[in-house]
Amino acid sequence: MTTAARRPADAAYRSIRPLHHLRPVHRLAAAAALLLSGAAATHAAPVWVSMDEAAFQVLQAQRIAHTEVERHALPASTERLSRPGHEALVILQAEEDDLARLSLAAHQALHRCGGFMVHESRQEARQAVAAADRHLRQGRMATQATVPDYRLNDQSKVNPLLPQLKESEILATISKLQSYTNRYYRHNVGARASNELADSWRALAPGRTDVTVSQFNHPNFVQKSVILEIRGTVAPEEIIVIGGHLDSITPQAVLRPGGRAPGADDDASGIATLQEVMRVLLQSGYKPERTIQFIGYAGEEAGLLGSKDIAKAYAAQGRNVMGALQLDMTDYKGSSSDITLITDYTNAPQDDFVAALAAGYLPELKVVRDVCGYACSDHASWTANGYAASFPFEAAFGEDNPRIHTTKDTLSQIGNSAAHALKFARLALAYAVELGSDHGPAAP
Ligand code: IPO
Ligand code: ZN
């Protein structure tokens, strides 16, 4: 999809660079342009979107055209599962063009990305809302897959591998990924970043006939998701997923293909973290009983687009994904704690398992729990399709990297270090080997 056609609508983006980065005079200019933008946009295809109340208020404040509004009140739930502005979910139709403007404005106003999900139809939007409602009522998502044994019993496999994980490898991968002008999902440079990531993953598994690297095509945009699969030796149909998103975003990148979006922490860090786990497992010759898939999702910043397509396709094919772990922002230590387990739009039993992995293998780390209050990363796509997902995050809500979605999300701004991300690589390796080294359902 060329970006040329988007020029008029995207023109609006000049107006909403994160204002707190602008000097007052520019802030004024930006505000003026913002007023203008509302009128300029809206000429592409309408899409169905669901969002929480807080995001809906931003949409209204931005005067983004929308129709077919449906408000679905959510059950009052424990603090553990929701935040102010999350009392209801709103379904509506809006112009696809306006979504990234909403995304950036939501980031500006709510200190979070997008906060909305794009759906193929009103029907699908209602299903997602119903699933969120069920989640709030039952405190967990019904999973359509087999529930694995969550007891820790593979120390003899995990412990020899943990020391092989290298911070230097993670640093090198983040450095490579941030060197692309941007990894925006609609630009050719974003597509090239995906293609070259796939090539680099193929180079990690020379001659392994049980390892395949493929790219998942998304119908609506050029950037592909990348999947490296290590086929299980005993139960290949049972799948464990470790994922992160390979795209990046800033207003500048939305505006033009040459716009800068380094996305070092968001989310080159997650891709680098899972790639280091992949490198050590492949180099060590580890052969899992279950299939392990490492996935670099495209289009996360525009509403979890890549992971949504993949999770939906897997559900439609009845694939037995027994667990998904999301790595989105692992390298900014904004809190006194080390790992923040996000507990909304996730699976509580698997969250407990991930916490047990940290306690068992990384006792020196401080692990806390928090909520996003919206579908804040790709784990939500797996949850929305009935799969168990967990999301260990870099910091507590509001203490995470303040430079995401700006040209300043670079390694130099996070101390040119991957020490924090290394903790997540250790956790993710323990997750992969403990779940990968067994098969079949948990003993009743
Ligand atoms: C994000 C994730 C969790 C929390 I708590 C706060 C912020 C960032 C995520 N929304 C994003 O922009 N991913 O690309
Ligand atoms: Zn982001």
mmCIF file of C-alpha atoms in Angstrom, residues 26-158:
data_model
loop_
_atom_site.group_PDB
_atom_site.id
_atom_site.type_symbol
_atom_site.label_atom_id
_atom_site.label_comp_id
_atom_site.label_asym_id
_atom_site.label_seq_id
_atom_site.Cartn_x
_atom_site.Cartn_y
_atom_site.Cartn_z
ATOM 1 C CA HIS A 26 5.435 25.057 17.994
ATOM 2 C CA ARG A 27 2.831 23.724 20.408
ATOM 3 C CA LEU A 28 0.592 26.581 19.252
ATOM 4 C CA ALA A 29 1.254 25.697 15.584
ATOM 5 C CA ALA A 30 0.525 22.075 16.319
ATOM 6 C CA ALA A 31 -2.750 22.911 18.037
ATOM 7 C CA ALA A 32 -3.785 25.028 15.041
ATOM 8 C CA ALA A 33 -2.947 22.220 12.632
ATOM 9 C CA LEU A 34 -4.855 19.822 14.891
ATOM 10 C CA LEU A 35 -7.994 21.906 14.464
ATOM 11 C CA LEU A 36 -7.422 21.833 10.727
ATOM 12 C CA SER A 37 -6.726 18.103 10.605
ATOM 13 C CA GLY A 38 -10.176 17.023 11.697
ATOM 14 C CA ALA A 39 -11.632 18.405 8.487
ATOM 15 C CA ALA A 40 -8.798 17.217 6.200
ATOM 16 C CA ALA A 41 -8.815 13.479 6.908
ATOM 17 C CA THR A 42 -11.565 10.932 6.248
ATOM 18 C CA HIS A 43 -11.592 9.739 2.701
ATOM 19 C CA ALA A 44 -10.568 6.089 2.928
ATOM 20 C CA ALA A 45 -12.469 2.939 3.893
ATOM 21 C CA PRO A 46 -14.519 2.850 7.133
ATOM 22 C CA VAL A 47 -13.431 0.193 9.623
ATOM 23 C CA TRP A 48 -15.057 -1.258 12.747
ATOM 24 C CA VAL A 49 -13.159 -0.393 15.923
ATOM 25 C CA SER A 50 -13.609 -1.180 19.610
ATOM 26 C CA MET A 51 -12.028 0.962 22.327
ATOM 27 C CA ASP A 52 -12.519 1.856 25.934
ATOM 28 C CA GLU A 53 -14.230 4.985 27.148
ATOM 29 C CA ALA A 54 -10.982 6.885 27.671
ATOM 30 C CA ALA A 55 -9.936 6.347 24.047
ATOM 31 C CA PHE A 56 -13.477 7.244 22.895
ATOM 32 C CA GLN A 57 -13.204 10.579 24.688
ATOM 33 C CA VAL A 58 -9.916 11.249 22.860
ATOM 34 C CA LEU A 59 -11.595 10.368 19.566
ATOM 35 C CA GLN A 60 -14.360 12.863 20.296
ATOM 36 C CA ALA A 61 -11.877 15.541 21.400
ATOM 37 C CA GLN A 62 -10.031 15.027 18.131
ATOM 38 C CA ARG A 63 -13.328 15.489 16.299
ATOM 39 C CA ILE A 64 -12.624 12.275 14.382
ATOM 40 C CA ALA A 65 -15.677 11.372 12.281
ATOM 41 C CA HIS A 66 -17.416 8.214 13.520
ATOM 42 C CA THR A 67 -20.783 6.468 13.177
ATOM 43 C CA GLU A 68 -22.707 3.427 14.481
ATOM 44 C CA VAL A 69 -21.655 4.031 18.113
ATOM 45 C CA GLU A 70 -22.536 1.203 20.531
ATOM 46 C CA ARG A 71 -21.649 1.510 24.221
ATOM 47 C CA HIS A 72 -21.191 -1.787 26.121
ATOM 48 C CA ALA A 73 -20.972 -1.315 29.889
ATOM 49 C CA LEU A 74 -18.477 -3.678 31.518
ATOM 50 C CA PRO A 75 -19.063 -5.368 34.880
ATOM 51 C CA ALA A 76 -17.559 -3.466 37.805
ATOM 52 C CA SER A 77 -14.498 -5.555 38.524
ATOM 53 C CA THR A 78 -11.650 -5.618 40.969
ATOM 54 C CA GLU A 79 -8.942 -2.954 40.611
ATOM 55 C CA ARG A 80 -6.761 -5.838 39.459
ATOM 56 C CA LEU A 81 -8.464 -5.883 36.158
ATOM 57 C CA SER A 82 -9.439 -2.358 35.206
ATOM 58 C CA ARG A 83 -8.604 1.321 35.290
ATOM 59 C CA PRO A 84 -10.622 4.574 35.222
ATOM 60 C CA GLY A 85 -12.081 5.113 31.756
ATOM 61 C CA HIS A 86 -12.445 1.393 31.312
ATOM 62 C CA GLU A 87 -16.017 1.114 32.611
ATOM 63 C CA ALA A 88 -17.323 0.485 29.130
ATOM 64 C CA LEU A 89 -16.198 -0.549 25.674
ATOM 65 C CA VAL A 90 -17.394 1.387 22.665
ATOM 66 C CA ILE A 91 -17.847 -0.070 19.180
ATOM 67 C CA LEU A 92 -18.016 2.341 16.233
ATOM 68 C CA GLN A 93 -17.117 2.849 12.581
ATOM 69 C CA ALA A 94 -14.345 5.317 11.710
ATOM 70 C CA GLU A 95 -12.072 6.051 8.762
ATOM 71 C CA GLU A 96 -8.992 3.803 8.694
ATOM 72 C CA ASP A 97 -7.006 6.940 7.946
ATOM 73 C CA ASP A 98 -7.892 8.493 11.246
ATOM 74 C CA LEU A 99 -6.754 5.516 13.354
ATOM 75 C CA ALA A 100 -3.087 6.411 13.555
ATOM 76 C CA ARG A 101 -4.073 10.000 14.443
ATOM 77 C CA LEU A 102 -6.232 8.543 17.206
ATOM 78 C CA SER A 103 -3.347 6.268 18.201
ATOM 79 C CA LEU A 104 -0.934 9.145 18.588
ATOM 80 C CA ALA A 105 -3.452 11.424 20.261
ATOM 81 C CA ALA A 106 -4.297 8.615 22.708
ATOM 82 C CA HIS A 107 -0.591 8.284 23.366
ATOM 83 C CA GLN A 108 -0.394 12.006 24.018
ATOM 84 C CA ALA A 109 -3.467 12.203 26.225
ATOM 85 C CA LEU A 110 -3.395 8.817 27.943
ATOM 86 C CA HIS A 111 0.286 7.946 27.903
ATOM 87 C CA ARG A 112 -0.441 4.740 26.039
ATOM 88 C CA CYS A 113 -0.634 3.577 22.441
ATOM 89 C CA GLY A 114 -3.804 3.302 20.413
ATOM 90 C CA GLY A 115 -5.903 1.538 22.919
ATOM 91 C CA PHE A 116 -8.226 0.273 20.228
ATOM 92 C CA MET A 117 -8.724 -2.898 18.229
ATOM 93 C CA VAL A 118 -9.658 -3.019 14.578
ATOM 94 C CA HIS A 119 -12.267 -5.594 13.531
ATOM 95 C CA GLU A 120 -13.434 -7.061 10.232
ATOM 96 C CA SER A 121 -17.091 -6.536 11.140
ATOM 97 C CA ARG A 122 -19.527 -5.281 13.775
ATOM 98 C CA GLN A 123 -20.095 -8.964 14.586
ATOM 99 C CA GLU A 124 -16.411 -9.555 15.317
ATOM 100 C CA ALA A 125 -16.221 -6.364 17.385
ATOM 101 C CA ARG A 126 -19.132 -7.565 19.496
ATOM 102 C CA GLN A 127 -17.392 -10.935 19.993
ATOM 103 C CA ALA A 128 -14.256 -9.183 21.260
ATOM 104 C CA VAL A 129 -16.326 -7.056 23.650
ATOM 105 C CA ALA A 130 -18.164 -10.157 24.886
ATOM 106 C CA ALA A 131 -14.818 -11.891 25.468
ATOM 107 C CA ALA A 132 -13.534 -8.891 27.473
ATOM 108 C CA ASP A 133 -16.763 -8.912 29.483
ATOM 109 C CA ARG A 134 -16.369 -12.674 30.184
ATOM 110 C CA HIS A 135 -12.772 -12.024 31.180
ATOM 111 C CA LEU A 136 -13.810 -9.373 33.717
ATOM 112 C CA ARG A 137 -16.564 -11.601 35.092
ATOM 113 C CA GLN A 138 -14.514 -14.803 35.363
ATOM 114 C CA GLY A 139 -11.075 -13.199 35.938
ATOM 115 C CA ARG A 140 -9.697 -15.443 33.228
ATOM 116 C CA MET A 141 -10.242 -16.179 29.540
ATOM 117 C CA ALA A 142 -11.734 -19.478 28.505
ATOM 118 C CA THR A 143 -8.971 -21.093 26.462
ATOM 119 C CA GLN A 144 -9.749 -23.297 23.499
ATOM 120 C CA ALA A 145 -6.364 -24.989 23.731
ATOM 121 C CA THR A 146 -5.001 -27.725 25.957
ATOM 122 C CA VAL A 147 -3.888 -26.457 29.371
ATOM 123 C CA PRO A 148 -0.306 -27.641 29.975
ATOM 124 C CA ASP A 149 1.312 -28.823 33.197
ATOM 125 C CA TYR A 150 2.624 -25.678 34.875
ATOM 126 C CA ARG A 151 4.847 -27.486 37.381
ATOM 127 C CA LEU A 152 8.558 -26.596 37.073
ATOM 128 C CA ASN A 153 10.361 -29.851 36.300
ATOM 129 C CA ASP A 154 12.987 -29.155 33.630
ATOM 130 C CA GLN A 155 15.734 -27.532 35.662
ATOM 131 C CA SER A 156 18.326 -29.911 34.140
ATOM 132 C CA LYS A 157 17.562 -28.455 30.699
ATOM 133 C CA VAL A 158 16.999 -24.800 31.644
#
